PDB file of N, CA and C in Angstrom:
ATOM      1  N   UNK A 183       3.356  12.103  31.604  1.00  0.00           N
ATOM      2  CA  UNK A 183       3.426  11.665  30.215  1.00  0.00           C
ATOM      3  C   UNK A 183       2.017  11.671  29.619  1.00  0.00           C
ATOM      4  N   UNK A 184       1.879  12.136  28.779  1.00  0.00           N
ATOM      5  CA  UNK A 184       0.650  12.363  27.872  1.00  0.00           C
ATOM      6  C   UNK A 184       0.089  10.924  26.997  1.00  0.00           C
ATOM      7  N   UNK A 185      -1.151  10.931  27.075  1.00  0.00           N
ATOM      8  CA  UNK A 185      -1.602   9.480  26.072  1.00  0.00           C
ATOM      9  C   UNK A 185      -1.362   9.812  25.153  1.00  0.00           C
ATOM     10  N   UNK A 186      -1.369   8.885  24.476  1.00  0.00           N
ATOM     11  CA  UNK A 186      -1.534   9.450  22.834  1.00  0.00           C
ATOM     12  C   UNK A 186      -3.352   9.119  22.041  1.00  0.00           C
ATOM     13  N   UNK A 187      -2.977   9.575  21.309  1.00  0.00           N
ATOM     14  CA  UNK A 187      -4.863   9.616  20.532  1.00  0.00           C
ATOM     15  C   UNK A 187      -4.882   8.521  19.824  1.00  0.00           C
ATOM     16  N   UNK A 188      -5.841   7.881  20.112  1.00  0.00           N
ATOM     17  CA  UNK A 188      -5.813   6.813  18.838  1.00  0.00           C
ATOM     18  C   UNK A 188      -6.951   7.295  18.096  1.00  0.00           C
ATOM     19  N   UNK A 189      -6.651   6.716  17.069  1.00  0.00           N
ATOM     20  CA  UNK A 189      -7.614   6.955  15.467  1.00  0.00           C
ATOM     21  C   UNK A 189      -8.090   5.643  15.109  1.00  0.00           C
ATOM     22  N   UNK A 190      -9.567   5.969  15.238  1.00  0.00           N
ATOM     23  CA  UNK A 190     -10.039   4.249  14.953  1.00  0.00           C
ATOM     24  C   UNK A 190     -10.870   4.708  13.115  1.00  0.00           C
ATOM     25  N   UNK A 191     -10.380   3.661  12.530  1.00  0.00           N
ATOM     26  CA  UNK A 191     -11.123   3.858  11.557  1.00  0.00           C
ATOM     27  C   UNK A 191     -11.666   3.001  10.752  1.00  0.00           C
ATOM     28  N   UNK A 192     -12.683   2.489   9.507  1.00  0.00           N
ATOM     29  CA  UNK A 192     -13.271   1.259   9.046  1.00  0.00           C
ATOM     30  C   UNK A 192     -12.298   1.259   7.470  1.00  0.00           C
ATOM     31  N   UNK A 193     -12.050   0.410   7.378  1.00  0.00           N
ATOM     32  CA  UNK A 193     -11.178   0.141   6.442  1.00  0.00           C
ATOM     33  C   UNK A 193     -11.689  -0.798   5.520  1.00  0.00           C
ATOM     34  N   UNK A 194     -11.884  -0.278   4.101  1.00  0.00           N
ATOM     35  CA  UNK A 194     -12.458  -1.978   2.973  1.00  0.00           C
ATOM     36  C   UNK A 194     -11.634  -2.745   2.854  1.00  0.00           C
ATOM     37  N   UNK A 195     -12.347  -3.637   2.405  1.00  0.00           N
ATOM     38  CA  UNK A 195     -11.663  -4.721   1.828  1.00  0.00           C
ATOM     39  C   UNK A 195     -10.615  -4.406   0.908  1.00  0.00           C
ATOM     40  N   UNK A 196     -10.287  -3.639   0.182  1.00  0.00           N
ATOM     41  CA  UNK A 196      -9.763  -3.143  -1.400  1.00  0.00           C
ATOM     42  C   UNK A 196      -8.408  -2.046  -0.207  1.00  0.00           C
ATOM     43  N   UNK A 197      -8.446  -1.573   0.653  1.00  0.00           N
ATOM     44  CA  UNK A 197      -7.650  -1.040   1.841  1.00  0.00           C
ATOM     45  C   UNK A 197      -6.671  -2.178   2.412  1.00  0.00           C
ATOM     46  N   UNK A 198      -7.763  -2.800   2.840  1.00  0.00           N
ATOM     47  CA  UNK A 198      -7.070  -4.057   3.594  1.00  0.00           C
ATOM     48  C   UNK A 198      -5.812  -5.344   2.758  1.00  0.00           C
ATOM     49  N   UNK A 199      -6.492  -5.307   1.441  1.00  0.00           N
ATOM     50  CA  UNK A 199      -5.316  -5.982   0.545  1.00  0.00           C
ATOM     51  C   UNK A 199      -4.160  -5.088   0.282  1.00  0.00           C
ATOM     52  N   UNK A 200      -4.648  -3.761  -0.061  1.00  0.00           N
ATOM     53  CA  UNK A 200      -3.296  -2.921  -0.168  1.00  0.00           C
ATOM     54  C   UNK A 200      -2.411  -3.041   0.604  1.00  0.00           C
ATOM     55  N   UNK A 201      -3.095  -2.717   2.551  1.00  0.00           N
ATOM     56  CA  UNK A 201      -2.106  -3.214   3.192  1.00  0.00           C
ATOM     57  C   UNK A 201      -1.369  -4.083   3.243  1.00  0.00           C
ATOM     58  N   UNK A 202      -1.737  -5.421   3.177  1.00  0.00           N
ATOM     59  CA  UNK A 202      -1.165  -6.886   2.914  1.00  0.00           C
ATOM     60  C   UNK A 202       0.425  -6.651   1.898  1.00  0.00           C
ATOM     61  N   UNK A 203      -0.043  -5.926   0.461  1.00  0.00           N
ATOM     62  CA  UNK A 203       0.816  -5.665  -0.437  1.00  0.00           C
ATOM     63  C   UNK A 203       1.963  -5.291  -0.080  1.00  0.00           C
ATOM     64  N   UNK A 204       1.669  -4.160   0.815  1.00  0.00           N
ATOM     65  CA  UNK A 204       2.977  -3.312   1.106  1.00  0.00           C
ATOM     66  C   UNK A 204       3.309  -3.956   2.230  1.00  0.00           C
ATOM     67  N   UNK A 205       2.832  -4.995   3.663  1.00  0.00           N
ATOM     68  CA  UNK A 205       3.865  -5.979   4.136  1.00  0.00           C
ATOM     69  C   UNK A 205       4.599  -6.890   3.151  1.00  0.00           C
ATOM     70  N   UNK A 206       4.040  -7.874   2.322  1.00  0.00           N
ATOM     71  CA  UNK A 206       4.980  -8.743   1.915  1.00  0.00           C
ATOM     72  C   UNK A 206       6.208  -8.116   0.607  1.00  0.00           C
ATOM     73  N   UNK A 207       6.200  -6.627  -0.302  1.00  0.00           N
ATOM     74  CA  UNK A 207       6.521  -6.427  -0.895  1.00  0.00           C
ATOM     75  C   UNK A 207       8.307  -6.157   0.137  1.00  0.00           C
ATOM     76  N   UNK A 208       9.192  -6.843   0.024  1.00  0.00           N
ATOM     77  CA  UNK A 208      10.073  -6.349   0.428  1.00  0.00           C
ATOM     78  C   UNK A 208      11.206  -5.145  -0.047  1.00  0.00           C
ATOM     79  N   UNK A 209      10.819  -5.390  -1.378  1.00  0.00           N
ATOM     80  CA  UNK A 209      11.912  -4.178  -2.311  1.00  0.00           C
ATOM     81  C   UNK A 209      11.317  -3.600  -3.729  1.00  0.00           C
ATOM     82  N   UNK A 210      11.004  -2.324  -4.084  1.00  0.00           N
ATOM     83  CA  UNK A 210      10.797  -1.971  -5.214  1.00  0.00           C
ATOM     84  C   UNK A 210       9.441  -0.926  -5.053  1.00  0.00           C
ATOM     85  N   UNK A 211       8.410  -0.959  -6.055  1.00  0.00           N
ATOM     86  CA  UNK A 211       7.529  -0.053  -6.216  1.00  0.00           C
ATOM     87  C   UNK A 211       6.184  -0.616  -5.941  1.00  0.00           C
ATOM     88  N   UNK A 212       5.387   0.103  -5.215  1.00  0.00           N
ATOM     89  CA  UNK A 212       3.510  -0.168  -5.807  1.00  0.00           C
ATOM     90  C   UNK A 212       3.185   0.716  -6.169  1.00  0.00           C
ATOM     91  N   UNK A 213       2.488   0.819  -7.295  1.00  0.00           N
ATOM     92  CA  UNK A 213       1.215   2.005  -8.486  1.00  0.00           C
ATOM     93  C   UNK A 213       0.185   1.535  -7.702  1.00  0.00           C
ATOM     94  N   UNK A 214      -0.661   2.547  -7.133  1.00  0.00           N
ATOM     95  CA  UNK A 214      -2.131   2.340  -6.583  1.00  0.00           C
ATOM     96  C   UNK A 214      -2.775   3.146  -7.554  1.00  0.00           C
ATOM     97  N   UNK A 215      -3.583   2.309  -8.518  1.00  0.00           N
ATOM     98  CA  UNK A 215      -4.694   3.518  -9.424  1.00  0.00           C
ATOM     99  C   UNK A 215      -6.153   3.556  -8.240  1.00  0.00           C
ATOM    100  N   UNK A 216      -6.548   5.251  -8.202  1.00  0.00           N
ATOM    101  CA  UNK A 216      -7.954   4.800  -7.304  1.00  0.00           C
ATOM    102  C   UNK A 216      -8.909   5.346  -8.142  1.00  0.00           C
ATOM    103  N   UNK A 217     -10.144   4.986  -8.006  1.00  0.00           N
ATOM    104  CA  UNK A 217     -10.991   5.400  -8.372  1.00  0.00           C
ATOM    105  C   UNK A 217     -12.246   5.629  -7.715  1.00  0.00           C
ATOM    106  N   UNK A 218     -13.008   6.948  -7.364  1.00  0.00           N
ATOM    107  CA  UNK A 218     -13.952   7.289  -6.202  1.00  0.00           C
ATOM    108  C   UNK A 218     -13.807   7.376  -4.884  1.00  0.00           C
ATOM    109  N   UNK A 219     -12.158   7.168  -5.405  1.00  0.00           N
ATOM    110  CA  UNK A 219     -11.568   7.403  -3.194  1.00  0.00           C
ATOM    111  C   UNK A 219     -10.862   5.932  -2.962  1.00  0.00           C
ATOM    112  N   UNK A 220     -11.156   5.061  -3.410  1.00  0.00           N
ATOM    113  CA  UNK A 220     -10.907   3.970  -3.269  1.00  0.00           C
ATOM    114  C   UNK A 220     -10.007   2.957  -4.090  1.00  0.00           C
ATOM    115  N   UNK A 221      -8.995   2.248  -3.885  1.00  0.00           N
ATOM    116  CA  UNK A 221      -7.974   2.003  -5.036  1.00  0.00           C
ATOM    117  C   UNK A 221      -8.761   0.576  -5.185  1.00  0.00           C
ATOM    118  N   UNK A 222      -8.278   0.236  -7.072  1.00  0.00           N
ATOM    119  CA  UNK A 222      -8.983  -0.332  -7.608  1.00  0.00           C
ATOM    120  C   UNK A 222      -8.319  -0.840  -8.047  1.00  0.00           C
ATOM    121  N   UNK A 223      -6.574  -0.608  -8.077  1.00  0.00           N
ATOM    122  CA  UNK A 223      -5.741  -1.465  -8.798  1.00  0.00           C
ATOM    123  C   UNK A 223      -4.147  -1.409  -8.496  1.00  0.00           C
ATOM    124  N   UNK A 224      -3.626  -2.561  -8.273  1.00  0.00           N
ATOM    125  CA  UNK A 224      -2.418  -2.183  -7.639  1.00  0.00           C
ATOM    126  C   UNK A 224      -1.395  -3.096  -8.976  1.00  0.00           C
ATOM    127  N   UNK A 225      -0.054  -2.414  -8.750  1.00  0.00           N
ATOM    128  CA  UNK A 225       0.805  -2.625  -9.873  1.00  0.00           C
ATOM    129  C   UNK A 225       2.150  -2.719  -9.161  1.00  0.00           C
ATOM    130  N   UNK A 226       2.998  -4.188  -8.865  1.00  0.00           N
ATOM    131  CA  UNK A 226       4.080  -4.089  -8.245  1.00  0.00           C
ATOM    132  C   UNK A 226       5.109  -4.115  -9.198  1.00  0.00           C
ATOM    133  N   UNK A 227       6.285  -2.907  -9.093  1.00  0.00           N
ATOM    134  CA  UNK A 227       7.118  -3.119 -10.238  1.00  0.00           C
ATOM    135  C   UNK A 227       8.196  -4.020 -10.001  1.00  0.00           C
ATOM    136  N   UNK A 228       8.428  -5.082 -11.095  1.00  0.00           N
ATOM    137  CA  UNK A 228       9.726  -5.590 -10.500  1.00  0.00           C
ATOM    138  C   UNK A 228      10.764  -5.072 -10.391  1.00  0.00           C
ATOM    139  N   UNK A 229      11.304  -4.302 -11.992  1.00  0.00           N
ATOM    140  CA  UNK A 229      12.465  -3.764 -12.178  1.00  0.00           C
ATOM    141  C   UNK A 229      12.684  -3.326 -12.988  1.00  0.00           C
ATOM    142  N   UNK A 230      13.697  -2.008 -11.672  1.00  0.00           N
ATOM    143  CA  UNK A 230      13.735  -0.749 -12.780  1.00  0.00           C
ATOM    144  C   UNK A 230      15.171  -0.670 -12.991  1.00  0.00           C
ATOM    145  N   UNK A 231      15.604  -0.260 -13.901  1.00  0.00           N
ATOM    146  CA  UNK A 231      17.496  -0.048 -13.771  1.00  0.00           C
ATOM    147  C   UNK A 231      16.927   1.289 -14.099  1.00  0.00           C
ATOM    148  N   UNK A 232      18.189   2.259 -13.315  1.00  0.00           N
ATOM    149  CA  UNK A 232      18.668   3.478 -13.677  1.00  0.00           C
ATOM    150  C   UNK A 232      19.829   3.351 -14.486  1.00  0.00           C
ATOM    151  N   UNK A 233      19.262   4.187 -15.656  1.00  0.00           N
ATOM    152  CA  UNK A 233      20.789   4.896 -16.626  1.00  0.00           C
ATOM    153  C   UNK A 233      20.818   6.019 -16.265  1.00  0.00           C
ATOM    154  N   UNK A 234      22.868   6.028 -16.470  1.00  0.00           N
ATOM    155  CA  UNK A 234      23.317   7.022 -15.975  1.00  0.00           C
ATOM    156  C   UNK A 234      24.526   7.584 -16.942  1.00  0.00           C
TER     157      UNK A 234
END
């Protein structure tokens, strides 16, 4: 059986909340605006209805 590779990498602060976001968000959308590589603004949607 083969290892697998791990990928180590440094992560910001402005990374690290995103992550957070997308654990506690249980249902719906996040908008990440970035700017210079790096997101600068996050936007959780509550709700959307589809018309049909």
């Amino acid at each position: 059986m083969e290892k697998e590779n791990a990928i180590t990498a440094q992560i910001s602060e402005q990374e690290w909340q995103i992550i957070q976001l997308m654990r506690e968000i249980e249902y719906g959308e996040l908008l990440i605006s970035m700017k210079g590589g790096k997101p600068v603004r996050a936007e959780e949607v509550r709700k959307s209805i589809q018309i049909k």
